[in-house]
Amino acid sequence: QSALTQPPSVSGSPGQSVTISCTGTSTDVGGYNRVSWFQQPPGTAPKLMIYEVTNRPSGVPDRFSGSKSGNTASLTISGLQAEDEADYYCISYTTTNTWVFGGGTKLTVL
Amino acid sequence: QVQLVESGGSVVQPGRSLRLSCKASGFTFSSCAMHWVRQAPGKGPEWVAVMWFDESSKFYADSVKGRFTISRDSSSNTLYLQMNSLRTEDTAVYYCAKDRTGSYTWDYWGQGTLVTVSS
């Protein structure tokens, strides 16, 4: 159950777009369309932003979008806003009926 | 509205046991798979365990397999995590999380309960 690989940090200015990658293997990210993304501001529980690679729960702005190619999933945030500054985690269901998280990416809005 | 309230966290010595509870409300507990997820201080979250809604299956992370046991009581809408042979690396905030049915992810989390394993 090795962790998925995410960049430690990304940054962008208000209004810009950023993309966070999440790389796994054929036994997790590449094996299913069961990748989710969570946003976690400091001191709070994670909040679901994307599920099943591309789907947004109600209430999540459409500035947040997800995609996947092979063993790599991506989260794109367009029209960056100051309130988007947080840690972002990907997670995938695996072929052994377990879940594996990415190491997390700190988004800084400049 | 959905509420998940964890309790039972405390400071314990290595090798000891602890049981966490998660009281659920605002949804049909008996119809949802439930998970435990933990987050060590300054680290990212780690999935710990899941129990299917009908109690037919339980799965665990390798790091806790054989030491932790997940269980549930649908009569009281409560999820449990029995933690035995605790190690210092088990120190974390433990969250219970409600499965988003059919989506293999979680849509609600509790506020967490802190477990500190230290001599």
PDB file of C-alpha atoms in Angstrom:
ATOM      1  CA  GLN A   1       0.000   0.000   0.000  1.00  0.00           C
ATOM      2  CA  SER A   2       2.446   2.649  -1.177  1.00  0.00           C
ATOM      3  CA  ALA A   3       1.200   6.207  -1.065  1.00  0.00           C
ATOM      4  CA  LEU A   4       0.191   7.904  -4.288  1.00  0.00           C
ATOM      5  CA  THR A   5       2.642  10.522  -5.539  1.00  0.00           C
ATOM      6  CA  GLN A   6       1.672  14.190  -5.444  1.00  0.00           C
ATOM      7  CA  PRO A   7       3.852  17.302  -5.803  1.00  0.00           C
ATOM      8  CA  PRO A   8       4.551  18.745  -2.329  1.00  0.00           C
ATOM      9  CA  SER A   9       3.472  22.230  -3.363  1.00  0.00           C
ATOM     10  CA  VAL A  10       1.942  24.277  -6.141  1.00  0.00           C
ATOM     11  CA  SER A  11       1.164  27.970  -6.352  1.00  0.00           C
ATOM     12  CA  GLY A  12      -0.678  30.429  -8.490  1.00  0.00           C
ATOM     13  CA  SER A  13      -1.991  33.963  -8.537  1.00  0.00           C
ATOM     14  CA  PRO A  14      -5.665  34.838  -8.174  1.00  0.00           C
ATOM     15  CA  GLY A  15      -7.526  34.126 -11.386  1.00  0.00           C
ATOM     16  CA  GLN A  16      -4.940  31.672 -12.683  1.00  0.00           C
ATOM     17  CA  SER A  17      -5.301  27.903 -13.022  1.00  0.00           C
ATOM     18  CA  VAL A  18      -3.274  25.225 -11.295  1.00  0.00           C
ATOM     19  CA  THR A  19      -3.156  21.474 -11.750  1.00  0.00           C
ATOM     20  CA  ILE A  20      -2.213  18.925  -9.101  1.00  0.00           C
ATOM     21  CA  SER A  21      -1.155  15.477 -10.265  1.00  0.00           C
ATOM     22  CA  CYS A  22      -1.588  12.169  -8.450  1.00  0.00           C
ATOM     23  CA  THR A  23       0.355   9.188  -9.731  1.00  0.00           C
ATOM     24  CA  GLY A  24      -0.278   5.608  -8.709  1.00  0.00           C
ATOM     25  CA  THR A  25      -0.202   2.220 -10.345  1.00  0.00           C
ATOM     26  CA  SER A  26      -2.453  -0.139 -12.248  1.00  0.00           C
ATOM     27  CA  THR A  27      -3.641  -1.557  -8.920  1.00  0.00           C
ATOM     28  CA  ASP A  28      -5.107   1.723  -7.743  1.00  0.00           C
ATOM     29  CA  VAL A  29      -5.431   4.893  -9.860  1.00  0.00           C
ATOM     30  CA  GLY A  30      -5.091   3.048 -13.156  1.00  0.00           C
ATOM     31  CA  GLY A  31      -7.306   0.160 -12.161  1.00  0.00           C
ATOM     32  CA  TYR A  32     -10.561   1.955 -11.409  1.00  0.00           C
ATOM     33  CA  ASN A  33     -12.308   5.272 -11.883  1.00  0.00           C
ATOM     34  CA  ARG A  34     -12.445   5.550  -8.091  1.00  0.00           C
ATOM     35  CA  VAL A  35     -10.170   8.490  -7.439  1.00  0.00           C
ATOM     36  CA  SER A  36     -11.295  11.278  -5.129  1.00  0.00           C
ATOM     37  CA  TRP A  37      -9.852  14.615  -4.136  1.00  0.00           C
ATOM     38  CA  PHE A  38     -10.146  16.266  -0.732  1.00  0.00           C
ATOM     39  CA  GLN A  39      -9.422  19.819   0.384  1.00  0.00           C
ATOM     40  CA  GLN A  40      -8.140  20.369   3.908  1.00  0.00           C
ATOM     41  CA  PRO A  41      -7.659  23.869   5.315  1.00  0.00           C
ATOM     42  CA  PRO A  42      -5.511  23.924   8.481  1.00  0.00           C
ATOM     43  CA  GLY A  43      -7.145  22.449  11.553  1.00  0.00           C
ATOM     44  CA  THR A  44     -10.228  21.076   9.821  1.00  0.00           C
ATOM     45  CA  ALA A  45     -11.414  17.718   8.569  1.00  0.00           C
ATOM     46  CA  PRO A  46     -10.970  17.042   4.836  1.00  0.00           C
ATOM     47  CA  LYS A  47     -13.773  18.068   2.481  1.00  0.00           C
ATOM     48  CA  LEU A  48     -14.720  16.059  -0.591  1.00  0.00           C
ATOM     49  CA  MET A  49     -14.174  18.061  -3.781  1.00  0.00           C
ATOM     50  CA  ILE A  50     -14.157  15.430  -6.554  1.00  0.00           C
ATOM     51  CA  TYR A  51     -15.243  11.789  -6.621  1.00  0.00           C
ATOM     52  CA  GLU A  52     -15.039   9.064  -9.250  1.00  0.00           C
ATOM     53  CA  VAL A  53     -12.326  11.036 -11.073  1.00  0.00           C
ATOM     54  CA  THR A  54     -14.543  13.767 -12.536  1.00  0.00           C
ATOM     55  CA  ASN A  55     -17.685  14.235 -10.420  1.00  0.00           C
ATOM     56  CA  ARG A  56     -18.308  17.216  -8.136  1.00  0.00           C
ATOM     57  CA  PRO A  57     -20.536  16.919  -5.055  1.00  0.00           C
ATOM     58  CA  SER A  58     -23.250  19.525  -4.810  1.00  0.00           C
ATOM     59  CA  GLY A  59     -21.928  22.801  -3.471  1.00  0.00           C
ATOM     60  CA  VAL A  60     -18.432  22.446  -4.912  1.00  0.00           C
ATOM     61  CA  PRO A  61     -17.723  25.234  -7.430  1.00  0.00           C
ATOM     62  CA  ASP A  62     -17.293  24.214 -11.052  1.00  0.00           C
ATOM     63  CA  ARG A  63     -13.851  25.829 -10.913  1.00  0.00           C
ATOM     64  CA  PHE A  64     -12.755  22.441  -9.569  1.00  0.00           C
ATOM     65  CA  SER A  65     -12.419  19.658 -12.120  1.00  0.00           C
ATOM     66  CA  GLY A  66     -10.819  16.225 -12.257  1.00  0.00           C
ATOM     67  CA  SER A  67      -9.397  13.981 -14.923  1.00  0.00           C
ATOM     68  CA  LYS A  68      -7.340  10.835 -15.340  1.00  0.00           C
ATOM     69  CA  SER A  69      -4.946   9.378 -17.868  1.00  0.00           C
ATOM     70  CA  GLY A  70      -3.507   5.945 -17.234  1.00  0.00           C
ATOM     71  CA  ASN A  71      -2.076   5.788 -13.729  1.00  0.00           C
ATOM     72  CA  THR A  72      -2.190   9.548 -13.165  1.00  0.00           C
ATOM     73  CA  ALA A  73      -5.168  11.552 -11.965  1.00  0.00           C
ATOM     74  CA  SER A  74      -5.275  15.329 -11.896  1.00  0.00           C
ATOM     75  CA  LEU A  75      -7.169  18.059 -10.101  1.00  0.00           C
ATOM     76  CA  THR A  76      -7.439  21.413 -11.861  1.00  0.00           C
ATOM     77  CA  ILE A  77      -8.537  24.572 -10.096  1.00  0.00           C
ATOM     78  CA  SER A  78      -9.337  27.418 -12.426  1.00  0.00           C
ATOM     79  CA  GLY A  79      -9.965  31.044 -11.504  1.00  0.00           C
ATOM     80  CA  LEU A  80      -7.931  30.685  -8.315  1.00  0.00           C
ATOM     81  CA  GLN A  81      -9.309  32.422  -5.240  1.00  0.00           C
ATOM     82  CA  ALA A  82      -7.646  33.146  -1.922  1.00  0.00           C
ATOM     83  CA  GLU A  83     -10.054  30.756  -0.182  1.00  0.00           C
ATOM     84  CA  ASP A  84      -8.682  27.869  -2.261  1.00  0.00           C
ATOM     85  CA  GLU A  85      -5.442  27.940  -0.280  1.00  0.00           C
ATOM     86  CA  ALA A  86      -5.280  24.595   1.531  1.00  0.00           C
ATOM     87  CA  ASP A  87      -3.773  21.122   1.422  1.00  0.00           C
ATOM     88  CA  TYR A  88      -5.169  18.821  -1.261  1.00  0.00           C
ATOM     89  CA  TYR A  89      -5.126  15.028  -1.121  1.00  0.00           C
ATOM     90  CA  CYS A  90      -5.977  12.448  -3.721  1.00  0.00           C
ATOM     91  CA  ILE A  91      -7.156   9.014  -2.718  1.00  0.00           C
ATOM     92  CA  SER A  92      -7.857   5.863  -4.677  1.00  0.00           C
ATOM     93  CA  TYR A  93      -9.614   2.596  -4.055  1.00  0.00           C
ATOM     94  CA  THR A  94      -7.323  -0.366  -4.750  1.00  0.00           C
ATOM     95  CA  THR A  95      -7.563  -3.911  -6.048  1.00  0.00           C
ATOM     96  CA  THR A  96      -7.126  -5.269  -2.500  1.00  0.00           C
ATOM     97  CA  ASN A  97     -10.272  -3.552  -1.152  1.00  0.00           C
ATOM     98  CA  THR A  98      -8.244  -0.871   0.571  1.00  0.00           C
ATOM     99  CA  TRP A  99      -7.773   2.840   0.018  1.00  0.00           C
ATOM    100  CA  VAL A 100      -4.508   4.716  -0.479  1.00  0.00           C
ATOM    101  CA  PHE A 101      -3.892   8.439  -0.071  1.00  0.00           C
ATOM    102  CA  GLY A 102      -1.490  10.712  -1.846  1.00  0.00           C
ATOM    103  CA  GLY A 103       1.109  12.504   0.216  1.00  0.00           C
ATOM    104  CA  GLY A 104      -0.667  15.822  -0.165  1.00  0.00           C
ATOM    105  CA  THR A 105      -0.054  19.075  -2.029  1.00  0.00           C
ATOM    106  CA  LYS A 106       0.018  22.487  -0.400  1.00  0.00           C
ATOM    107  CA  LEU A 107      -1.642  25.077  -2.608  1.00  0.00           C
ATOM    108  CA  THR A 108      -0.480  28.641  -2.084  1.00  0.00           C
ATOM    109  CA  VAL A 109      -2.419  31.499  -3.639  1.00  0.00           C
ATOM    110  CA  LEU A 110       0.121  34.264  -4.224  1.00  0.00           C
TER     111      LEU A 110
ATOM    112  CA  GLN B   1     -28.129  16.789   9.000  1.00  0.00           C
ATOM    113  CA  VAL B   2     -25.394  14.169   9.086  1.00  0.00           C
ATOM    114  CA  GLN B   3     -23.351  14.176  12.266  1.00  0.00           C
ATOM    115  CA  LEU B   4     -20.456  11.967  13.263  1.00  0.00           C
ATOM    116  CA  VAL B   5     -19.064  12.407  16.766  1.00  0.00           C
ATOM    117  CA  GLU B   6     -15.941  10.513  17.761  1.00  0.00           C
ATOM    118  CA  SER B   7     -14.859   9.888  21.328  1.00  0.00           C
ATOM    119  CA  GLY B   8     -12.447   7.763  23.314  1.00  0.00           C
ATOM    120  CA  GLY B   9      -9.130   9.322  22.400  1.00  0.00           C
ATOM    121  CA  SER B  10      -6.545   9.711  25.156  1.00  0.00           C
ATOM    122  CA  VAL B  11      -2.889   9.301  26.075  1.00  0.00           C
ATOM    123  CA  VAL B  12      -1.858   5.649  26.389  1.00  0.00           C
ATOM    124  CA  GLN B  13       1.397   3.776  26.816  1.00  0.00           C
ATOM    125  CA  PRO B  14       2.858   1.604  24.051  1.00  0.00           C
ATOM    126  CA  GLY B  15       1.453  -1.899  24.089  1.00  0.00           C
ATOM    127  CA  ARG B  16      -1.831  -0.886  25.708  1.00  0.00           C
ATOM    128  CA  SER B  17      -5.324  -0.919  24.227  1.00  0.00           C
ATOM    129  CA  LEU B  18      -7.949   1.709  23.508  1.00  0.00           C
ATOM    130  CA  ARG B  19     -11.439   1.704  22.016  1.00  0.00           C
ATOM    131  CA  LEU B  20     -12.755   4.590  19.955  1.00  0.00           C
ATOM    132  CA  SER B  21     -16.441   5.261  19.327  1.00  0.00           C
ATOM    133  CA  CYS B  22     -18.258   7.224  16.636  1.00  0.00           C
ATOM    134  CA  LYS B  23     -21.888   8.132  17.201  1.00  0.00           C
ATOM    135  CA  ALA B  24     -23.744   8.695  13.929  1.00  0.00           C
ATOM    136  CA  SER B  25     -26.970  10.566  13.260  1.00  0.00           C
ATOM    137  CA  GLY B  26     -28.860  12.190  10.413  1.00  0.00           C
ATOM    138  CA  PHE B  27     -28.711   9.250   7.995  1.00  0.00           C
ATOM    139  CA  THR B  28     -29.581   5.558   7.816  1.00  0.00           C
ATOM    140  CA  PHE B  29     -26.529   4.151   9.570  1.00  0.00           C
ATOM    141  CA  SER B  30     -27.413   0.537   8.796  1.00  0.00           C
ATOM    142  CA  SER B  31     -27.319   1.263   5.050  1.00  0.00           C
ATOM    143  CA  CYS B  32     -23.846   2.802   4.883  1.00  0.00           C
ATOM    144  CA  ALA B  33     -20.345   1.430   4.937  1.00  0.00           C
ATOM    145  CA  MET B  34     -18.245   3.235   7.537  1.00  0.00           C
ATOM    146  CA  HIS B  35     -14.534   3.934   7.695  1.00  0.00           C
ATOM    147  CA  TRP B  36     -11.830   5.014  10.096  1.00  0.00           C
ATOM    148  CA  VAL B  37      -9.155   7.366   8.771  1.00  0.00           C
ATOM    149  CA  ARG B  38      -6.285   8.776  10.827  1.00  0.00           C
ATOM    150  CA  GLN B  39      -3.929  11.698  10.503  1.00  0.00           C
ATOM    151  CA  ALA B  40      -0.665  11.916  12.397  1.00  0.00           C
ATOM    152  CA  PRO B  41       0.423  15.393  13.502  1.00  0.00           C
ATOM    153  CA  GLY B  42       1.723  17.350  10.522  1.00  0.00           C
ATOM    154  CA  LYS B  43       1.159  14.438   8.152  1.00  0.00           C
ATOM    155  CA  GLY B  44      -1.394  13.501   5.528  1.00  0.00           C
ATOM    156  CA  PRO B  45      -4.374  11.267   6.213  1.00  0.00           C
ATOM    157  CA  GLU B  46      -4.084   7.472   6.208  1.00  0.00           C
ATOM    158  CA  TRP B  47      -7.009   5.138   5.641  1.00  0.00           C
ATOM    159  CA  VAL B  48      -7.311   2.637   8.497  1.00  0.00           C
ATOM    160  CA  ALA B  49     -10.327   0.367   8.106  1.00  0.00           C
ATOM    161  CA  VAL B  50     -13.758  -0.118   6.547  1.00  0.00           C
ATOM    162  CA  MET B  51     -16.809  -2.125   7.497  1.00  0.00           C
ATOM    163  CA  TRP B  52     -19.512  -2.852   4.935  1.00  0.00           C
ATOM    164  CA  PHE B  53     -23.047  -1.723   5.743  1.00  0.00           C
ATOM    165  CA  ASP B  54     -24.254  -5.287   6.308  1.00  0.00           C
ATOM    166  CA  GLU B  55     -21.171  -6.206   8.362  1.00  0.00           C
ATOM    167  CA  SER B  56     -20.321  -8.827   5.743  1.00  0.00           C
ATOM    168  CA  SER B  57     -16.795  -7.557   5.176  1.00  0.00           C
ATOM    169  CA  LYS B  58     -14.062  -5.676   6.962  1.00  0.00           C
ATOM    170  CA  PHE B  59     -10.778  -4.551   5.495  1.00  0.00           C
ATOM    171  CA  TYR B  60      -7.720  -3.013   7.113  1.00  0.00           C
ATOM    172  CA  ALA B  61      -4.567  -1.124   6.216  1.00  0.00           C
ATOM    173  CA  ASP B  62      -1.456  -3.280   6.475  1.00  0.00           C
ATOM    174  CA  SER B  63      -0.148  -0.997   9.213  1.00  0.00           C
ATOM    175  CA  VAL B  64      -2.964  -1.979  11.614  1.00  0.00           C
ATOM    176  CA  LYS B  65      -3.963  -5.457  10.438  1.00  0.00           C
ATOM    177  CA  GLY B  66      -4.033  -7.925  13.296  1.00  0.00           C
ATOM    178  CA  ARG B  67      -4.011  -5.167  15.934  1.00  0.00           C
ATOM    179  CA  PHE B  68      -7.119  -3.091  15.193  1.00  0.00           C
ATOM    180  CA  THR B  69     -10.721  -4.292  14.872  1.00  0.00           C
ATOM    181  CA  ILE B  70     -13.592  -2.308  13.385  1.00  0.00           C
ATOM    182  CA  SER B  71     -17.142  -3.050  14.499  1.00  0.00           C
ATOM    183  CA  ARG B  72     -20.561  -1.410  14.552  1.00  0.00           C
ATOM    184  CA  ASP B  73     -23.791  -1.492  16.519  1.00  0.00           C
ATOM    185  CA  SER B  74     -26.705  -0.531  14.294  1.00  0.00           C
ATOM    186  CA  SER B  75     -29.093  -0.490  17.261  1.00  0.00           C
ATOM    187  CA  SER B  76     -27.213   2.506  18.662  1.00  0.00           C
ATOM    188  CA  ASN B  77     -25.829   3.911  15.382  1.00  0.00           C
ATOM    189  CA  THR B  78     -22.297   3.590  16.697  1.00  0.00           C
ATOM    190  CA  LEU B  79     -19.050   2.635  14.976  1.00  0.00           C
ATOM    191  CA  TYR B  80     -16.117   1.348  16.994  1.00  0.00           C
ATOM    192  CA  LEU B  81     -12.392   0.873  16.582  1.00  0.00           C
ATOM    193  CA  GLN B  82     -10.692  -1.465  19.031  1.00  0.00           C
ATOM    194  CA  MET B  83      -6.981  -0.735  19.022  1.00  0.00           C
ATOM    195  CA  ASN B  84      -4.622  -3.246  20.641  1.00  0.00           C
ATOM    196  CA  SER B  85      -0.834  -3.402  20.944  1.00  0.00           C
ATOM    197  CA  LEU B  86      -0.601   0.319  20.330  1.00  0.00           C
ATOM    198  CA  ARG B  87       2.627   1.762  18.983  1.00  0.00           C
ATOM    199  CA  THR B  88       4.028   5.268  19.045  1.00  0.00           C
ATOM    200  CA  GLU B  89       3.405   5.484  15.297  1.00  0.00           C
ATOM    201  CA  ASP B  90      -0.319   5.072  15.943  1.00  0.00           C
ATOM    202  CA  THR B  91      -0.381   8.585  17.413  1.00  0.00           C
ATOM    203  CA  ALA B  92      -2.897  10.525  15.318  1.00  0.00           C
ATOM    204  CA  VAL B  93      -6.270  12.172  15.131  1.00  0.00           C
ATOM    205  CA  TYR B  94      -8.742   9.421  14.303  1.00  0.00           C
ATOM    206  CA  TYR B  95     -11.741  10.316  12.160  1.00  0.00           C
ATOM    207  CA  CYS B  96     -14.766   8.226  11.360  1.00  0.00           C
ATOM    208  CA  ALA B  97     -16.134   8.807   7.890  1.00  0.00           C
ATOM    209  CA  LYS B  98     -19.365   7.942   6.155  1.00  0.00           C
ATOM    210  CA  ASP B  99     -19.084   6.121   2.863  1.00  0.00           C
ATOM    211  CA  ARG B 100     -20.613   7.916  -0.103  1.00  0.00           C
ATOM    212  CA  THR B 101     -22.578   4.923  -1.258  1.00  0.00           C
ATOM    213  CA  GLY B 102     -21.389   3.527  -4.544  1.00  0.00           C
ATOM    214  CA  SER B 103     -18.615   6.081  -4.959  1.00  0.00           C
ATOM    215  CA  TYR B 104     -15.794   4.444  -2.973  1.00  0.00           C
ATOM    216  CA  THR B 105     -15.110   7.650  -1.091  1.00  0.00           C
ATOM    217  CA  TRP B 106     -16.409   9.596   1.904  1.00  0.00           C
ATOM    218  CA  ASP B 107     -18.850  12.469   2.025  1.00  0.00           C
ATOM    219  CA  TYR B 108     -18.922  13.214   5.752  1.00  0.00           C
ATOM    220  CA  TRP B 109     -16.245  13.150   8.422  1.00  0.00           C
ATOM    221  CA  GLY B 110     -16.391  13.604  12.170  1.00  0.00           C
ATOM    222  CA  GLN B 111     -14.320  16.178  14.002  1.00  0.00           C
ATOM    223  CA  GLY B 112     -11.790  13.560  15.088  1.00  0.00           C
ATOM    224  CA  THR B 113     -10.445  12.281  18.403  1.00  0.00           C
ATOM    225  CA  LEU B 114      -6.765  12.426  19.352  1.00  0.00           C
ATOM    226  CA  VAL B 115      -4.882   9.293  20.323  1.00  0.00           C
ATOM    227  CA  THR B 116      -1.402   9.791  21.729  1.00  0.00           C
ATOM    228  CA  VAL B 117       0.767   6.740  22.309  1.00  0.00           C
ATOM    229  CA  SER B 118       3.661   7.642  24.543  1.00  0.00           C
ATOM    230  CA  SER B 119       5.553   6.278  27.509  1.00  0.00           C
TER     231      SER B 119
END
